[in-house]
PDB file of C-alpha atoms in Angstrom:
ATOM      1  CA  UNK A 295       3.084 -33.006 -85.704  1.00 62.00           C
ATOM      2  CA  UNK A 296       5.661 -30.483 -85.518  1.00 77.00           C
ATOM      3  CA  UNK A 297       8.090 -33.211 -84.515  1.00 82.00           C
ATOM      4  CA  UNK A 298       7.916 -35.401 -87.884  1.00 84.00           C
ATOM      5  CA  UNK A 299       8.817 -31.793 -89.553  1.00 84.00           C
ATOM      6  CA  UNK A 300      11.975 -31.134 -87.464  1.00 87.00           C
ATOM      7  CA  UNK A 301      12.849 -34.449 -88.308  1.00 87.00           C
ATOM      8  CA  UNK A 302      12.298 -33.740 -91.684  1.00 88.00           C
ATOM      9  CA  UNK A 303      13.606 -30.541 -92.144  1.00 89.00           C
ATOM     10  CA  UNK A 304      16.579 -31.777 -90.982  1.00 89.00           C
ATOM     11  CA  UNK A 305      16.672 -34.496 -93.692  1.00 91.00           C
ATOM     12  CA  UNK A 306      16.228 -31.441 -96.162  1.00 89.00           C
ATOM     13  CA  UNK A 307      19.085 -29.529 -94.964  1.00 88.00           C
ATOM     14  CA  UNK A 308      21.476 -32.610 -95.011  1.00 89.00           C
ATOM     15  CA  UNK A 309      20.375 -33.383 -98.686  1.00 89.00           C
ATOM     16  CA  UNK A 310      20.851 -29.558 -99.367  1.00 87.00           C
ATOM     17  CA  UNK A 311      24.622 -28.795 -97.820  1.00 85.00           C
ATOM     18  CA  UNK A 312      25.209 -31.760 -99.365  1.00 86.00           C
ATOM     19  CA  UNK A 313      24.400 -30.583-102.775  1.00 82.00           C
ATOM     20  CA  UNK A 314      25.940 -27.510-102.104  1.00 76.00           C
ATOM     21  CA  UNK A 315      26.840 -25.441-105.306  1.00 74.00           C
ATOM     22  CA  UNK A 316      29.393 -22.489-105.605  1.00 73.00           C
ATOM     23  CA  UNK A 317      27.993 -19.197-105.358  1.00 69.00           C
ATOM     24  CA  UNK A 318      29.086 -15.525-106.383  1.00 69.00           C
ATOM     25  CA  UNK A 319      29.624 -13.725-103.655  1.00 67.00           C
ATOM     26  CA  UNK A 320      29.368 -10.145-104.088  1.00 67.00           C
ATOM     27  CA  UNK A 321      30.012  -6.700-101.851  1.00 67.00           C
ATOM     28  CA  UNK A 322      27.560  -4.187-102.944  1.00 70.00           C
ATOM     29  CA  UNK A 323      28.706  -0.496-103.306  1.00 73.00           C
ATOM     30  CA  UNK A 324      25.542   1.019-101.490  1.00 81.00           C
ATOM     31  CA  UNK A 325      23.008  -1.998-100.635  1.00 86.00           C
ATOM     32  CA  UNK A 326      19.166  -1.382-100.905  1.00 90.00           C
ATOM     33  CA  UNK A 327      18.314  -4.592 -99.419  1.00 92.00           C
ATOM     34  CA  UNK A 328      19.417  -6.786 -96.541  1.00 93.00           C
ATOM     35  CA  UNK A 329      18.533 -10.099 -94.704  1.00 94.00           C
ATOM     36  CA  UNK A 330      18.036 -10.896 -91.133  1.00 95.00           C
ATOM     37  CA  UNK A 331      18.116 -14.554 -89.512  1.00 95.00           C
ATOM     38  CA  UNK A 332      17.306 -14.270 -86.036  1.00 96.00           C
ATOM     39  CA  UNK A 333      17.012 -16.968 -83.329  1.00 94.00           C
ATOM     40  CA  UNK A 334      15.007 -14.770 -81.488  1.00 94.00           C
ATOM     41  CA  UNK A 335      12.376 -11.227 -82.403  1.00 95.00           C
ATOM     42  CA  UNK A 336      14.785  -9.180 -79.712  1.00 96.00           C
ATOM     43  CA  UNK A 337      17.886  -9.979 -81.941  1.00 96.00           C
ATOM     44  CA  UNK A 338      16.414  -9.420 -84.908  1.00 96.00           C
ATOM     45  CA  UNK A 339      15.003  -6.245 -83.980  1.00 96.00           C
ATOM     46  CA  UNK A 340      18.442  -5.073 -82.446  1.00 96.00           C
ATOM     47  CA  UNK A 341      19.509  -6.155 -85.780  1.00 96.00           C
ATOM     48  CA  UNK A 342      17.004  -3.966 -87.785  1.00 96.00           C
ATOM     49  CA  UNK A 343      17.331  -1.189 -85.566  1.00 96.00           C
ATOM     50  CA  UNK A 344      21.334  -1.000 -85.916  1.00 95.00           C
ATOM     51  CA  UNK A 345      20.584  -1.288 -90.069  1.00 95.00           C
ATOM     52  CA  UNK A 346      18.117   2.045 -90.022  1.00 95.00           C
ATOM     53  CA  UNK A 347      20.312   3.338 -87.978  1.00 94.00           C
ATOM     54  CA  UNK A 348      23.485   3.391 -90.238  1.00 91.00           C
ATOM     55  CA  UNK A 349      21.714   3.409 -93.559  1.00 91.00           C
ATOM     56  CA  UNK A 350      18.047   4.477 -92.676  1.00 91.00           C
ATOM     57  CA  UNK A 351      15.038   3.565 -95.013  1.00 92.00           C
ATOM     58  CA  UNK A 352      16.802   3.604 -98.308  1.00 91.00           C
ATOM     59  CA  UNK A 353      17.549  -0.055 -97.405  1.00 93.00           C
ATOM     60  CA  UNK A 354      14.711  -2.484 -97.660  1.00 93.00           C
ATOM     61  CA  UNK A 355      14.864  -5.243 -94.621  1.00 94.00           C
ATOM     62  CA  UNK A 356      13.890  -8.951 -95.254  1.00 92.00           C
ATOM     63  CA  UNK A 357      13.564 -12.105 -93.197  1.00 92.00           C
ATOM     64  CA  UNK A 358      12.657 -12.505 -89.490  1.00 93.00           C
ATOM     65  CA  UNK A 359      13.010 -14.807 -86.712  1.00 95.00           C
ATOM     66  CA  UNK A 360      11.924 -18.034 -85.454  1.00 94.00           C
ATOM     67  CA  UNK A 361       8.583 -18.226 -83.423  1.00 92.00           C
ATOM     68  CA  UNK A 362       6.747 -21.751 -82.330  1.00 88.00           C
ATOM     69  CA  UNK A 363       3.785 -19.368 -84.026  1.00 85.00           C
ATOM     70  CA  UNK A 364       3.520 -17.253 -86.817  1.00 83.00           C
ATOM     71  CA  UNK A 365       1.596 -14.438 -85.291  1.00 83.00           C
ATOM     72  CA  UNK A 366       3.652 -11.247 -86.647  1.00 85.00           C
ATOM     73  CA  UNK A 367       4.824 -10.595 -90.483  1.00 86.00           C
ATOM     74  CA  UNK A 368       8.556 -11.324 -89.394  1.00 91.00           C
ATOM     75  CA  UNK A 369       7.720 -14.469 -87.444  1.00 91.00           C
ATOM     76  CA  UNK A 370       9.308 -17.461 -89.242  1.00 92.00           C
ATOM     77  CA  UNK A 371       7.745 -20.774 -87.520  1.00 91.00           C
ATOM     78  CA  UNK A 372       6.877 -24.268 -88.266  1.00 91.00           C
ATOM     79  CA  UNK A 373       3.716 -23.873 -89.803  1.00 90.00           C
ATOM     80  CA  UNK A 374       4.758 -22.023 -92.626  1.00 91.00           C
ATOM     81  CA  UNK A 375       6.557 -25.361 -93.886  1.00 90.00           C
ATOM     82  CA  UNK A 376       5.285 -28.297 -95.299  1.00 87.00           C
ATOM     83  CA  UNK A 377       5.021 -31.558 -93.919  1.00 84.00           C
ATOM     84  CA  UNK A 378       8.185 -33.067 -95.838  1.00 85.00           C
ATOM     85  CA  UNK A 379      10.263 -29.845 -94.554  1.00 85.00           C
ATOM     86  CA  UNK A 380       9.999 -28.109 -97.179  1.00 88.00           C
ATOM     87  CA  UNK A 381       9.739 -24.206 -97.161  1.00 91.00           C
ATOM     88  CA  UNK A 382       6.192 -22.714 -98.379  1.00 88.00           C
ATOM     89  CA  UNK A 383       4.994 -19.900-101.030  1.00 88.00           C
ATOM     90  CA  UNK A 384       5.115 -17.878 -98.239  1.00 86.00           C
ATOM     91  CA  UNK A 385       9.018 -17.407 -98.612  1.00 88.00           C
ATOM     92  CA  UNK A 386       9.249 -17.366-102.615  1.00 85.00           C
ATOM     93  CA  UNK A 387      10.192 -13.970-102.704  1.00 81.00           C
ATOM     94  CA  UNK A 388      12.443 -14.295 -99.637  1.00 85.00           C
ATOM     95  CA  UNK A 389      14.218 -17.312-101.658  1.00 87.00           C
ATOM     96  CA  UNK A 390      14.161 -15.771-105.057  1.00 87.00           C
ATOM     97  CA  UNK A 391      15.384 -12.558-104.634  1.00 86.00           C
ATOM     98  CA  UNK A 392      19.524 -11.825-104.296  1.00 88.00           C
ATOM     99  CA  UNK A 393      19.629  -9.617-101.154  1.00 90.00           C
ATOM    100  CA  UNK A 394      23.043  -7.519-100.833  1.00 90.00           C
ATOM    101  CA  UNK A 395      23.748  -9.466 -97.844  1.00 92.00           C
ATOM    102  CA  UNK A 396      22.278 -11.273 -94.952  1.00 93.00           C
ATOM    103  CA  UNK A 397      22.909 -10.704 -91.148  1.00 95.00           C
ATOM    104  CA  UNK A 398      22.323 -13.340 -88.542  1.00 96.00           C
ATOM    105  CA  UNK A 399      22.816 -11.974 -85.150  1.00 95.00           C
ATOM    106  CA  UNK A 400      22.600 -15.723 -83.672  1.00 93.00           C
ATOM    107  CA  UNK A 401      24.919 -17.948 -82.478  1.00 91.00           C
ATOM    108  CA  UNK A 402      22.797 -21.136 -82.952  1.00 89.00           C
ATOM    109  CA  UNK A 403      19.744 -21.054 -85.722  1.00 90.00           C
ATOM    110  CA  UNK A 404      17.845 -24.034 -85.653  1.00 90.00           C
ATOM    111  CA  UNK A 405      16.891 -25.730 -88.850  1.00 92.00           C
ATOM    112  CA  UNK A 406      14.422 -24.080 -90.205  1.00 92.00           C
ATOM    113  CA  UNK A 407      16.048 -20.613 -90.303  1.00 93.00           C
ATOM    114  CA  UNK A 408      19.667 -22.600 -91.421  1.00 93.00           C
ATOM    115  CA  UNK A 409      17.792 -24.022 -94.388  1.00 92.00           C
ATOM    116  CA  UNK A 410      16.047 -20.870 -95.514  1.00 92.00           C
ATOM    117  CA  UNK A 411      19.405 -18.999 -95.057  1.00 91.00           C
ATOM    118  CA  UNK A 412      21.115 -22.074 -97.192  1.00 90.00           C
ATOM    119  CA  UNK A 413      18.257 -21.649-100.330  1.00 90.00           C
ATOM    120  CA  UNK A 414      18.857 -18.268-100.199  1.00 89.00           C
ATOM    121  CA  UNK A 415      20.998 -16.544-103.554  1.00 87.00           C
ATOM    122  CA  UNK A 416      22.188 -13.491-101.828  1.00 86.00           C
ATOM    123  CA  UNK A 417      26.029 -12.589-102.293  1.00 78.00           C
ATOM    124  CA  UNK A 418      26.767 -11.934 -98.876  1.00 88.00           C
ATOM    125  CA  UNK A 419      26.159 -13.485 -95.484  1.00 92.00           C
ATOM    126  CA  UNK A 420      27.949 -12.744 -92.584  1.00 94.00           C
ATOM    127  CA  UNK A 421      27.108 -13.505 -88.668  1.00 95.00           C
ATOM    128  CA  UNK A 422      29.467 -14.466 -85.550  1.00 94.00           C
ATOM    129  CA  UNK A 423      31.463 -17.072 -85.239  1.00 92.00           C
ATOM    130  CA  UNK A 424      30.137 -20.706 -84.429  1.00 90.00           C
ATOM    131  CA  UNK A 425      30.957 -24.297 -85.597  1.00 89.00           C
ATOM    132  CA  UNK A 426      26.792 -24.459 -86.707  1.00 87.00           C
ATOM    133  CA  UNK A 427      27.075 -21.027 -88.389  1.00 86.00           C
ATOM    134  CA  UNK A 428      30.562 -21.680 -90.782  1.00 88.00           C
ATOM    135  CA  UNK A 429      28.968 -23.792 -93.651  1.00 88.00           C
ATOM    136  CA  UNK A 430      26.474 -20.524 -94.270  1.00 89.00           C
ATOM    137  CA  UNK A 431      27.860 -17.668 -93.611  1.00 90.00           C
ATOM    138  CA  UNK A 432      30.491 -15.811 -95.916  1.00 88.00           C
ATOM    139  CA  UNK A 433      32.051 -13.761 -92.736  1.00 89.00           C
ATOM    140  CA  UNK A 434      32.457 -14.654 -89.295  1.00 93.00           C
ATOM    141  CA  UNK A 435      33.605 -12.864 -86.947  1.00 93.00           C
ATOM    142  CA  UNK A 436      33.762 -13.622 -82.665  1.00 93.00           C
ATOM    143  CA  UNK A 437      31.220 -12.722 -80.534  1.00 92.00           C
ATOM    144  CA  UNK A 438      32.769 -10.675 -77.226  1.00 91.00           C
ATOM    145  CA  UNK A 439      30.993 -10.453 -74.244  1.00 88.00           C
ATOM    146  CA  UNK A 440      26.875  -9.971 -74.135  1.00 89.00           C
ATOM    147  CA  UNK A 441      26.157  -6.808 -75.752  1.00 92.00           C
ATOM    148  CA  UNK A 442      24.490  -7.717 -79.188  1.00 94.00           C
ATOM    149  CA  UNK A 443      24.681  -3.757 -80.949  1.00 94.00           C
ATOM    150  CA  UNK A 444      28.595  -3.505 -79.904  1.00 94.00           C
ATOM    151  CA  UNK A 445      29.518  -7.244 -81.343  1.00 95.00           C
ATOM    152  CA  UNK A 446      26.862  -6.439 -84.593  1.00 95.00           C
ATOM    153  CA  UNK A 447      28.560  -2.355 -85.022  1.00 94.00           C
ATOM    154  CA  UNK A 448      31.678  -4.486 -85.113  1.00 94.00           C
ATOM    155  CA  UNK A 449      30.642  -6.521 -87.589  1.00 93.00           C
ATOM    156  CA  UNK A 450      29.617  -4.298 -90.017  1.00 91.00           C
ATOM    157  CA  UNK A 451      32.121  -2.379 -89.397  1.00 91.00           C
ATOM    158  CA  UNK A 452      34.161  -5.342 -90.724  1.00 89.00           C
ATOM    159  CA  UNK A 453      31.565  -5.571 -93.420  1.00 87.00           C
ATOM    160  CA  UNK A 454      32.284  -1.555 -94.597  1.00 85.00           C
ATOM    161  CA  UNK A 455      36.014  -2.227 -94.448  1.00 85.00           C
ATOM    162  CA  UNK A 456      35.564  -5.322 -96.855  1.00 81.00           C
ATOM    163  CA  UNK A 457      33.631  -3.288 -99.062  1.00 76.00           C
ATOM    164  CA  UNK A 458      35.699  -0.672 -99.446  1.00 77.00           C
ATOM    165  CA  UNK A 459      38.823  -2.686-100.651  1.00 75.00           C
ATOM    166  CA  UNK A 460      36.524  -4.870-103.016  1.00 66.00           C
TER     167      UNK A 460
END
């Protein structure tokens, strides 16, 4: 079953880059909320890690990763879309809301995270560099080497200087 929705998820995210309208994009002075899109739960939660780290709990955390399963609150899988490909009520508040920005610690999101991250309104996305990645993210920047905390601290480091001259 889960076959006819990759198939058709991937239908929806042709028909949606497709459509693709111009967004604001925005650099927050302080943000107080953030996305993650993560391939994988050990990205993500080097991802959320490195954001308490630098801004602590005064910054609310949203999104998740991709699981065959959903079995944990950040787990993003297959069965939480419909059978057309389309994204369920469980992510209305994840596609409603304008985060400050979005981090994707991935190199290669499969379709079901690239589509939520497409629907999503928030001002800011940034993530490293890949030909997948460029038609969704706002800033890339390139990956070096295997350590995930050094390559993210370098992006938002990026990120801060932006920021600052915005």
């Amino acid at each position: 079953m889960n076959w006819i929705k990759d198939k058709l998820i991937d239908f929806q995210l042709k028909k949606a880059l497709s459509n693709l309208q111009e967004r604001e994009i925005g650099m927050p002075k302080k943000p107080k909320t953030a996305g993650i899109f993560a391939a994988t739960q050990e990205e993500f939660e080097e991802a959320k890690k490195l954001i308490r780290d630098k801004w602590g709990f005064q910054i609310r955390i949203e999104g998740g990763y991709f699981a065959d399963r959903h079995d944990t609150v950040e787990s993003i899988s297959p069965q939480q879309f419909s059978l057309w490909g389309l994204p369920s009520d469980y992510f209305n508040s994840l596609l409603e809301e304008k985060l400050d920005f979005i981090l994707v610690p991935s190199l290669n999101l499969n379709a079901y995270l690239r589509y939520l991250l497409l629907l999503n309104p928030s001002g800011f996305k940034m993530g490293f560099l890949s030909e997948e990645n460029s038609p969704y993210l706002d800033l890339m920047i390139k990956k070096e080497g295997e350590d995930l905390r050094a390559n993210l601290e370098k992006l938002l480091k990026y990120f801060g200087k932006i920021k600052t001259t915005c």
